């Protein structure tokens, strides 16, 4: 199939490569062209704008950064939906706002195009190993059609409901991640202060009831002092901001999420916005005089 792919960063590059390896023809666009070089070398075709991608492909996937990037790529002057009847289906896999997913679905449908919101979970490792969890919203028939392509990128894939349901599910994911990452950091901070070997602590508690993706994957990076991004602090702040706004709109108080959000705002203010989310440890260490 002719597949469009917009956004070839940490996640998008790996995800697109699985689609390419399965034999599909890729039409590519990214803000920084060099990040698509690998995919172009392996036979992908560069396009100068999102609408050019859509003009060449039947299904277009997007994996950009923030909701304003999603807006630009879909609804901007040279956006995918700037003209009628380009591609048949668009799939936004960025973590973005449920309300924007609904707007895109409406505009796409006016242009004769079907759309899905299908954010993912599983991190840089899940993207690399094609083991992502993919949570989709939109028309169910469209989901059934795209499912074989999702199966190239992920292991656990679910249809969650109408447009926006994928993004709402991803917010549930991020609320839970916020709770686990602060637990991981505080647990390892305590381990260090108590004189324990932190990696040995991870090896045992990561197998019991306290097990989580974060302790087993981000814990060792913290122990090694590796704060390189798998998942950017500034993207997590974006996600928690969306979840807090959505929660307020439905009259929900989420004090745990609000606390972790504030701590991450401090991590960013300390200059660590482009580090990985495990950099929460740096802010907690600072608070504790370490
Ligand atoms: P990333 O490395 O910043 O990738 C985003 C890519 O999209 C970048 O290459 C960026 O271009 C490109 N882009 C942004 N705006 C664009 C625009 N208007 N037009 C064209 N290209 C544009 O981030 P990522 O880690 O892959 O994350 C992507 C999305 O997935 C985010 O919404 C994030 O929250 C979500 N997510 C991330 C993870 C993770 O563990 N990393 C896990 C689940 C979900 P530049 O190269 O010029 O910056």
Coordinates of N, CA and C and ligand atoms in Angstrom, one line a residue, residues 6-12 29-32 35 63-65 69 72-73 93-95 120-121 123-124 170 230-232 235 238-239 274, ligand 1:
X6 N 3.9 11.2 8.6 CA 4.4 12.6 9.0 C 4.8 12.5 10.5
X7 N 6.1 12.9 10.7 CA 6.6 12.9 12.1 C 7.5 11.7 12.3
X8 N 8.8 11.9 12.1 CA 9.8 10.8 12.2 C 10.8 11.1 13.3
X9 N 10.2 11.4 14.5 CA 11.1 11.6 15.7 C 11.3 10.2 16.4
X10 N 11.5 10.3 17.7 CA 11.9 9.1 18.5 C 10.9 7.9 18.2
X11 N 9.6 8.2 18.2 CA 8.6 7.2 18.1 C 8.3 6.9 16.6
X12 N 8.0 8.0 15.9 CA 7.5 7.9 14.5 C 8.5 7.1 13.6
X29 N 7.1 13.1 5.5 CA 7.4 14.5 5.8 C 7.7 14.6 7.3
X30 N 8.6 15.5 7.6 CA 9.0 15.8 9.0 C 9.5 17.2 9.0
X31 N 9.4 17.9 10.1 CA 9.9 19.3 10.2 C 11.4 19.3 9.9
X32 N 12.1 18.4 10.5 CA 13.6 18.3 10.3 C 13.8 17.2 9.3
X35 N 15.8 13.7 9.9 CA 15.3 12.6 10.8 C 14.5 11.6 9.9
X63 N 2.6 11.4 13.6 CA 3.2 11.2 15.0 C 4.1 12.4 15.3
X64 N 3.4 13.5 15.5 CA 4.1 14.7 15.8 C 4.2 15.0 17.3
X65 N 4.4 16.3 17.7 CA 4.7 16.5 19.1 C 3.5 16.9 20.0
X69 N 1.0 21.2 16.8 CA 1.7 20.5 15.7 C 0.6 19.7 14.9
X72 N -1.5 22.1 12.9 CA -0.8 22.6 11.7 C -0.7 21.5 10.6
X73 N -0.4 20.3 11.0 CA -0.3 19.2 10.0 C -1.6 18.9 9.3
X93 N -1.5 9.5 15.6 CA -1.0 8.6 16.7 C -0.3 9.5 17.8
X94 N -0.2 10.8 17.5 CA 0.3 11.7 18.5 C -0.6 11.7 19.8
X95 N 0.0 11.9 21.0 CA -0.8 12.1 22.2 C -1.3 13.6 22.1
X120 N -0.5 5.9 21.5 CA 0.2 4.7 21.8 C 0.8 4.8 23.2
X121 N 1.1 3.6 23.8 CA 1.9 3.5 25.0 C 2.9 2.4 24.9
X123 N 6.5 3.5 25.1 CA 7.7 4.2 25.1 C 8.6 3.9 23.8
X124 N 9.8 4.4 23.9 CA 10.7 4.3 22.8 C 11.1 2.8 22.5
X170 N -5.7 7.3 26.4 CA -4.3 7.7 26.6 C -4.2 8.6 27.8
X230 N 13.8 9.0 26.4 CA 13.0 8.1 25.7 C 11.7 8.9 25.4
X231 N 11.2 9.5 26.5 CA 9.9 10.3 26.5 C 10.3 11.6 27.1
X232 N 10.2 12.7 26.3 CA 10.6 14.1 26.8 C 9.7 14.6 27.9
X235 N 6.9 16.7 26.7 CA 5.7 16.0 26.2 C 4.9 15.5 27.3
X238 N 2.9 18.3 28.7 CA 1.7 18.5 27.7 C 0.6 17.5 28.0
X239 N 0.9 16.3 28.2 CA -0.1 15.2 28.4 C -0.8 15.5 29.8
X274 N 14.0 18.8 27.8 CA 14.3 17.9 26.7 C 15.0 16.6 27.2
Ligands
LIG1 P1 9.8 13.7 18.9 O1 11.0 12.9 18.9 O2 9.8 15.2 19.1 O3 9.0 13.4 17.5 C1 8.1 14.3 16.9 C2 8.5 14.5 15.5 O4 7.4 15.3 14.8 C3 9.8 15.4 15.4 O5 10.7 14.8 14.5 C4 9.3 16.7 14.9 O6 10.1 17.4 14.1 C5 8.0 16.3 14.1 N1 7.1 17.5 14.0 C6 6.6 18.2 15.1 N2 5.8 19.1 14.6 C7 5.8 19.0 13.3 C8 5.1 19.7 12.2 N3 4.3 20.7 12.5 N4 5.3 19.3 11.0 C9 6.2 18.3 10.7 N5 6.8 17.6 11.6 C10 6.6 17.9 12.9 O7 8.7 13.1 19.9 P2 8.4 11.5 20.2 O8 9.0 11.1 21.5 O9 8.5 10.7 19.0 O10 6.8 11.7 20.5 C11 5.8 11.9 19.5 C12 4.4 11.9 20.2 O11 4.2 10.6 20.8 C13 4.3 12.9 21.3 O12 2.9 13.4 21.2 C14 4.5 12.1 22.5 O13 3.8 12.7 23.6 C15 3.9 10.8 22.1 N6 4.5 9.6 22.8 C16 5.8 9.5 23.1 C17 6.3 8.4 23.7 C18 7.8 8.2 24.0 O14 8.1 7.4 24.9 N7 8.7 9.0 23.4 C19 5.4 7.4 24.1 C20 4.1 7.5 23.8 C21 3.6 8.6 23.2 P3 11.6 17.9 14.6 O15 12.5 16.8 14.3 O16 11.9 19.1 13.8 O17 11.4 18.2 16.1

